[in-house]
mmCIF file of C-alpha atoms in Angstrom:
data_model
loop_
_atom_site.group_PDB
_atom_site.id
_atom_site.type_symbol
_atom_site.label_atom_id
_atom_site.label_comp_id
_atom_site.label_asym_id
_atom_site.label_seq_id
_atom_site.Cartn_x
_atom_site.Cartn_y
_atom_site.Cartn_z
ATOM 1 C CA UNK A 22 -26.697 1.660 14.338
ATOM 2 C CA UNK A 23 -24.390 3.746 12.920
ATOM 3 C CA UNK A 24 -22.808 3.347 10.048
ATOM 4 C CA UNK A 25 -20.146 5.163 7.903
ATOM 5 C CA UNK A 26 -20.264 5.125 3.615
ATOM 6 C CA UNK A 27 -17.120 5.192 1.907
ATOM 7 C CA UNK A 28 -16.906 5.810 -1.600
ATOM 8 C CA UNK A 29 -16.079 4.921 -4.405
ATOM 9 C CA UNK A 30 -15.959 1.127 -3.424
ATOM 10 C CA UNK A 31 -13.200 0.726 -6.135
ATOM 11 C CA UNK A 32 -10.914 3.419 -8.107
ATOM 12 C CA UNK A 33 -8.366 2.979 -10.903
ATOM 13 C CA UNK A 34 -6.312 5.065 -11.798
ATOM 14 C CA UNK A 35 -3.311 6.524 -13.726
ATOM 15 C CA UNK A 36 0.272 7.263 -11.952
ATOM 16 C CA UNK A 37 0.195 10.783 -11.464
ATOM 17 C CA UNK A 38 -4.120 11.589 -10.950
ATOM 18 C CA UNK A 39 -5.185 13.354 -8.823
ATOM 19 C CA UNK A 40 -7.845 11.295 -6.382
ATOM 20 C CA UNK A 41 -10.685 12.014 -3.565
ATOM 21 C CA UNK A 42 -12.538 9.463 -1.681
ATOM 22 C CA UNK A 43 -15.215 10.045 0.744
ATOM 23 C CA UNK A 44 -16.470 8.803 3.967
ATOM 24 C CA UNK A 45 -20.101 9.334 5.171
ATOM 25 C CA UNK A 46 -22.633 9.031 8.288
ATOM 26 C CA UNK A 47 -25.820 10.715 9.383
ATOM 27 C CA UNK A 48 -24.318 10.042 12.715
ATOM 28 C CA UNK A 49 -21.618 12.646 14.504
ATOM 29 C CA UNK A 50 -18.615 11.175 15.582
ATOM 30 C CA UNK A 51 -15.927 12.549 18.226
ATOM 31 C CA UNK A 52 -12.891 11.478 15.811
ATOM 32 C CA UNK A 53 -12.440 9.950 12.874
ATOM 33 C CA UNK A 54 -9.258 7.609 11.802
ATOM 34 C CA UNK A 55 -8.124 6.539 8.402
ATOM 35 C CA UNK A 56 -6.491 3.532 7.894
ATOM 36 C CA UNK A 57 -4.452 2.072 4.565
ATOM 37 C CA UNK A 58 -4.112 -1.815 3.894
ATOM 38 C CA UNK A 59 -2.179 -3.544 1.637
ATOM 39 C CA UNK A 60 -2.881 -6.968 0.426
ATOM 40 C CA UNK A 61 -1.855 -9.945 3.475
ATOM 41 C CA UNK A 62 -1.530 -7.249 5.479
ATOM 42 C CA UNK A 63 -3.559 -5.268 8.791
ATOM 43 C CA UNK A 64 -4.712 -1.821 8.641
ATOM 44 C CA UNK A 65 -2.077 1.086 9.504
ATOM 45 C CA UNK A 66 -3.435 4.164 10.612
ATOM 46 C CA UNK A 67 -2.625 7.093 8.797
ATOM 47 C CA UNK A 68 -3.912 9.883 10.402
ATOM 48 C CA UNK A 69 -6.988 10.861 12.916
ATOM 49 C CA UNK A 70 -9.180 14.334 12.658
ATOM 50 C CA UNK A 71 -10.650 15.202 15.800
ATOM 51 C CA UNK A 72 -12.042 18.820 15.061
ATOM 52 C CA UNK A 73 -14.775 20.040 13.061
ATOM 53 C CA UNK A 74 -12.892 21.180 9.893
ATOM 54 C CA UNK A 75 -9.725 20.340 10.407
ATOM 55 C CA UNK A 76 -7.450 19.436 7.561
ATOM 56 C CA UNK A 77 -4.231 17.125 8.319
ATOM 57 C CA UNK A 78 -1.394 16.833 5.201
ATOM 58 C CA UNK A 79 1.131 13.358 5.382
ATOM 59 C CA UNK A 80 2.926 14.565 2.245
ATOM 60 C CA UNK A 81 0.842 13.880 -0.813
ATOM 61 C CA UNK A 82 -2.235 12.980 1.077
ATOM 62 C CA UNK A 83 -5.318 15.297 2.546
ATOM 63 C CA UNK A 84 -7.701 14.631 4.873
ATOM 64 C CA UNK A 85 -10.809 16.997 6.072
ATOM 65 C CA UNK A 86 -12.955 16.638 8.840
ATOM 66 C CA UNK A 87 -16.530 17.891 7.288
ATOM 67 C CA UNK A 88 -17.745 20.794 9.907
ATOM 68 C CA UNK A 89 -20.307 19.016 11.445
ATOM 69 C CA UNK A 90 -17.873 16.082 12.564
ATOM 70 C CA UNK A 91 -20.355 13.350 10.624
ATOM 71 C CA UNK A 92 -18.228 13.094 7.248
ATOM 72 C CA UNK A 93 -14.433 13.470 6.338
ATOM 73 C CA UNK A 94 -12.367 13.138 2.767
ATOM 74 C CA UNK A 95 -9.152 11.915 1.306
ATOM 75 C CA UNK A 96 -7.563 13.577 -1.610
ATOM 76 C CA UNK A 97 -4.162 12.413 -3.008
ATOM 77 C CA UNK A 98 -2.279 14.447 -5.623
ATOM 78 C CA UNK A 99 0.030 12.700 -8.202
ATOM 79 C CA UNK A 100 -1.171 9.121 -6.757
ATOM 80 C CA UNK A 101 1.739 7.134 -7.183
ATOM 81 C CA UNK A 102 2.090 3.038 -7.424
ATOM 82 C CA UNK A 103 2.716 2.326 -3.767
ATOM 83 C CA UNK A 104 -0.497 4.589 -2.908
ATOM 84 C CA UNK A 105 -2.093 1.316 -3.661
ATOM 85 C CA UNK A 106 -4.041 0.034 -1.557
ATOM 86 C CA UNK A 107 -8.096 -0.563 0.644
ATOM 87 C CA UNK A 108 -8.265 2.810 2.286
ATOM 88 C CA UNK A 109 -10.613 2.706 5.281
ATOM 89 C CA UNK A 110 -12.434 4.927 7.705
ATOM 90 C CA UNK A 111 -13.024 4.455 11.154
ATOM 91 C CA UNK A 112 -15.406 6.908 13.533
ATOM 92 C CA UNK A 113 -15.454 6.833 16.985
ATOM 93 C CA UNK A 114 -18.304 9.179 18.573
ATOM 94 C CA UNK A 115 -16.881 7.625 22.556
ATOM 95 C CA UNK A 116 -20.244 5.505 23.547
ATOM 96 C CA UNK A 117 -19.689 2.708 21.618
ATOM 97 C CA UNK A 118 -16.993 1.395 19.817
ATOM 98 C CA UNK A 119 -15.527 1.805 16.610
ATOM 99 C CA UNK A 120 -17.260 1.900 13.452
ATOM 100 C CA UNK A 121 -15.421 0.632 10.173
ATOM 101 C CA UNK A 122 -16.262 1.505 6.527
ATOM 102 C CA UNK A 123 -16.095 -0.788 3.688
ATOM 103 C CA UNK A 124 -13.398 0.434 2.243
ATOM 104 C CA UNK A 125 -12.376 2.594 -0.900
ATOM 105 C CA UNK A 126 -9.912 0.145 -3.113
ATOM 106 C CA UNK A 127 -7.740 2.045 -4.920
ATOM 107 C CA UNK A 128 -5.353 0.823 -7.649
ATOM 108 C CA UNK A 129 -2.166 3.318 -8.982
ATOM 109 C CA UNK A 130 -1.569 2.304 -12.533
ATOM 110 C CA UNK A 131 2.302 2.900 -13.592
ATOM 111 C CA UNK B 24 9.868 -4.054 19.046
ATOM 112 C CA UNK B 25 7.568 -6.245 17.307
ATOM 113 C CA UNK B 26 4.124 -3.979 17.553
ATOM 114 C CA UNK B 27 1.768 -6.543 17.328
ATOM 115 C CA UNK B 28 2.167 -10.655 16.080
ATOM 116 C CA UNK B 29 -0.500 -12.724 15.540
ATOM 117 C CA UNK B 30 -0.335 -16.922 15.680
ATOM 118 C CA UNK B 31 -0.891 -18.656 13.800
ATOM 119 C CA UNK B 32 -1.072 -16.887 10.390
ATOM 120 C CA UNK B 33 -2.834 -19.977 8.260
ATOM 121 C CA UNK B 34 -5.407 -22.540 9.503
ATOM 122 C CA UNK B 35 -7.639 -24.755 8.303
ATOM 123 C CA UNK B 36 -9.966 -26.325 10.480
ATOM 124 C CA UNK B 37 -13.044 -28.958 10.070
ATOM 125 C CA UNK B 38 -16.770 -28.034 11.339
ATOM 126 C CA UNK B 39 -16.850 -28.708 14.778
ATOM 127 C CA UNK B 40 -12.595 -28.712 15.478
ATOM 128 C CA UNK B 41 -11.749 -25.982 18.198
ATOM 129 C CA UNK B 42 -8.888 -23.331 18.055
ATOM 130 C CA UNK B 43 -6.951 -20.552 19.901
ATOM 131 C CA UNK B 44 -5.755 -17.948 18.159
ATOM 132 C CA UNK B 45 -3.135 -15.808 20.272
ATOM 133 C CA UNK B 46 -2.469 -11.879 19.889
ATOM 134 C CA UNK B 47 0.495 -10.558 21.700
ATOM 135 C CA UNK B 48 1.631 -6.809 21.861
ATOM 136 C CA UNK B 49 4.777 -5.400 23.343
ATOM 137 C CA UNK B 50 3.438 -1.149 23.561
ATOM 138 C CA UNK B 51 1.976 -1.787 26.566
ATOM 139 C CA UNK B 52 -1.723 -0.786 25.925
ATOM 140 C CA UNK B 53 -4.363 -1.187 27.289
ATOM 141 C CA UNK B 54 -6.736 -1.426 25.111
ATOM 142 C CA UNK B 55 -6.621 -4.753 22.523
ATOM 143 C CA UNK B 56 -9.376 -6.235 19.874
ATOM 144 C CA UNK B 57 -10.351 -9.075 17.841
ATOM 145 C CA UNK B 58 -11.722 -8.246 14.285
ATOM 146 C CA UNK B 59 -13.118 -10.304 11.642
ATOM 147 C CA UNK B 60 -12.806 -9.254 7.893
ATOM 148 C CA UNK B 61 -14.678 -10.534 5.327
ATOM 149 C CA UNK B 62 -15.182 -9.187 1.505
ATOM 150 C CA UNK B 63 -17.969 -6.550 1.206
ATOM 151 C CA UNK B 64 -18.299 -6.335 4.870
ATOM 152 C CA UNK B 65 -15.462 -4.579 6.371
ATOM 153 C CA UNK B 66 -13.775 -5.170 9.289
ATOM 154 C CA UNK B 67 -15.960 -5.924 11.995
ATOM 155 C CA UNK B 68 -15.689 -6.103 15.968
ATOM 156 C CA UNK B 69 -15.794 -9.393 17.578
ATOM 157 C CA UNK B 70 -14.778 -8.736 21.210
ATOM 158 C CA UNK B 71 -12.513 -6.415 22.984
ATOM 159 C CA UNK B 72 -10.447 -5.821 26.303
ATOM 160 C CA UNK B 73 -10.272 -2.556 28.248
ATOM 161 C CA UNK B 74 -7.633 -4.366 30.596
ATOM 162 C CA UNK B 75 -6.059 -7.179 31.903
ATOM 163 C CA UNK B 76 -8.858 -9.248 32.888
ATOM 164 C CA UNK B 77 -11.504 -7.691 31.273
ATOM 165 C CA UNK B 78 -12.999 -8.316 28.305
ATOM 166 C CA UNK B 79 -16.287 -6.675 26.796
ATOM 167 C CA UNK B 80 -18.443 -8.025 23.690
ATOM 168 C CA UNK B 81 -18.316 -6.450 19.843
ATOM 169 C CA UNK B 82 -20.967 -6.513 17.136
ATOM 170 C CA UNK B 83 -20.021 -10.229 16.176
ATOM 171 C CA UNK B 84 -19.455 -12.101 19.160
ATOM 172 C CA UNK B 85 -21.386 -15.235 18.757
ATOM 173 C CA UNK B 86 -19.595 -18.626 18.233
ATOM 174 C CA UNK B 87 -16.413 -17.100 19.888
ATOM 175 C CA UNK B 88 -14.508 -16.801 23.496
ATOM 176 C CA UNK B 89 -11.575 -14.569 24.697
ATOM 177 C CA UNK B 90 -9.635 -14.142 27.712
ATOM 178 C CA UNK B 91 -6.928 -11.360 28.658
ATOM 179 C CA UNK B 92 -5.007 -13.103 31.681
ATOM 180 C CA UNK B 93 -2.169 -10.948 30.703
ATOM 181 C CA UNK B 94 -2.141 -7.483 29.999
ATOM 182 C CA UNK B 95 0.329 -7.850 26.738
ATOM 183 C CA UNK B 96 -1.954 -11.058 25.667
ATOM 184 C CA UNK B 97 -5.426 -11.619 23.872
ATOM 185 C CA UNK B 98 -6.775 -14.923 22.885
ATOM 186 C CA UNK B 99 -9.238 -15.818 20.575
ATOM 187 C CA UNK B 100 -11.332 -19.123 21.151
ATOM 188 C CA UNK B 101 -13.854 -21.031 18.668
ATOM 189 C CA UNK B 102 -14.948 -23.518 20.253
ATOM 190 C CA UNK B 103 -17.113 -25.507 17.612
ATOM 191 C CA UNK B 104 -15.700 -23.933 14.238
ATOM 192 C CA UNK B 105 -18.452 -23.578 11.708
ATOM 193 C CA UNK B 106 -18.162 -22.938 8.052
ATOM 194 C CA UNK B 107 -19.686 -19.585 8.559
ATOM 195 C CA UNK B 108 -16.095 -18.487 10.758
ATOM 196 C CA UNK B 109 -13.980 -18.738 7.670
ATOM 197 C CA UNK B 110 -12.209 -15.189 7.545
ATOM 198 C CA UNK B 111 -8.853 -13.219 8.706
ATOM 199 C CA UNK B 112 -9.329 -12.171 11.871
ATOM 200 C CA UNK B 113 -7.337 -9.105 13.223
ATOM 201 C CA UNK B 114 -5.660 -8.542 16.317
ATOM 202 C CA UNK B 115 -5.294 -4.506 17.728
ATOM 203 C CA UNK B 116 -4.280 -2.700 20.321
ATOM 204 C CA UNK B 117 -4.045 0.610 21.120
ATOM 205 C CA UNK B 118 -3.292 3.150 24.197
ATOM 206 C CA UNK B 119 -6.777 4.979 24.578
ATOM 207 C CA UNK B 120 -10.294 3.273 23.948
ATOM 208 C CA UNK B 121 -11.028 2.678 20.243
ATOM 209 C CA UNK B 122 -7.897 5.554 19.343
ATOM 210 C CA UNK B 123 -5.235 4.855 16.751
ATOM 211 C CA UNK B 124 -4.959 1.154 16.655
ATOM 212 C CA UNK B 125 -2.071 -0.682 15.782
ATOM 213 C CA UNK B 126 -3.202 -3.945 14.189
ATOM 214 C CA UNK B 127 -1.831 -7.162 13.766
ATOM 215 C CA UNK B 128 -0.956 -9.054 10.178
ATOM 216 C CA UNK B 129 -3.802 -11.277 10.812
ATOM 217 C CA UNK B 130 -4.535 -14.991 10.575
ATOM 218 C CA UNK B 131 -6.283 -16.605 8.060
ATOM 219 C CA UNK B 132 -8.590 -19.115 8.794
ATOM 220 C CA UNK B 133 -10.440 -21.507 6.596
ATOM 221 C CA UNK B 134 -13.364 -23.754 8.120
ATOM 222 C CA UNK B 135 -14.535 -26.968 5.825
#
């Protein structure tokens, strides 16, 4: 079974931190997708890493793709109020279907 | 364009009572899924369609039917609701297998 680790399970923090959550497996996966969702709300993706290494940027946010394609990171400079929010990875390795995370819940104190 | 709805968003059922909930997307995909989400244990797979008239079993499946008669439609049966199905359950779709899903605001559903 594979399964993917995210952590921290919760984070609180100040308007203008700097943050990094993680997202682990002993398993390799083909792509991985993270996801933000606010309360009452579903999932939107934010961005998907398909290559070993890769970095993406949406604006304040960061995401890495480790090298060996089994773990990936989110770092958010100057986290702002409406970064609030349960952050969530997803891997796909293409024989079976999506694997979800728990979750990082994250909390931008003004 | 609407992405996808979900109906109903609220329901509260009695052990036993049966439901439908419906998922309808307009982006043409494919690809659509039923998730349940329940605190500490992520979102989780309950069954999913590759196409119209297929559908395929997820990690959670017991206790639950679907059917995809229509490519832009997936429904969500319980049959005999037990207390143990109290969650929000998730509709997605998306345009390649398991790729950048576009999810639904959910329904949540309360069994008593």
């Amino acid at each position: 079974t594979q399964l993917l680790e995210q952590s921290p399970q919760f984070l609180s923090i100040q308007e203008g931190e700097n943050l990094t959550v993680y997202c682990n497996s002993s398993s390799v996966f083909s792509s991985l997708q993270w996801y933000r969702q606010e309360p009452g709300e579903g999932p939107v993706l934010l961005v998907t890493v398909v290559t070993g290494g890769e970095v993406k940027k949406l604006k304040r946010l960061t995401f890495q793709f480790g090298d060996a394609r089994k773990d990936s990171s989110l770092h958010i400079t100057a986290a702002q109020p409406g970064d609030t929010g349960l952050y969530l990875c997803a891997g796909f390795s293409g024989n079976t279907p999506l694997v979800f995370g728990k979750g990082t819940r994250l909390s931008v104190i003004a | 364009n609407a992405g996808v709805t979900q109906t109903p968003k609220f329901r509260v059922l009695k052990t036993g009572q049966s439901m439908t909930l419906l998922c309808a997307q307009d982006m043409n995909h494919e690809y659509m899924y039923w998730y349940r989400q329940d605190p500490g244990m992520g979102l989780r797979l309950i069954h999913y369609s590759v196409g119209e008239g297929t559908t395929a079993k997820g990690e959670v499946p017991d206790g639950y039917n679907v059917s995809r008669l229509k490519k832009q439609n997936f429904l969500l049966g319980l049959e005999s609701a037990a207390p143990s199905q109290t969650s929000v359950y998730f509709c997605a779709s998306s345009l390649r297998e398991f790729y950048e899903q576009y999810f639904g605001p959910g329904t949540r559903l309360t069994v008593t």
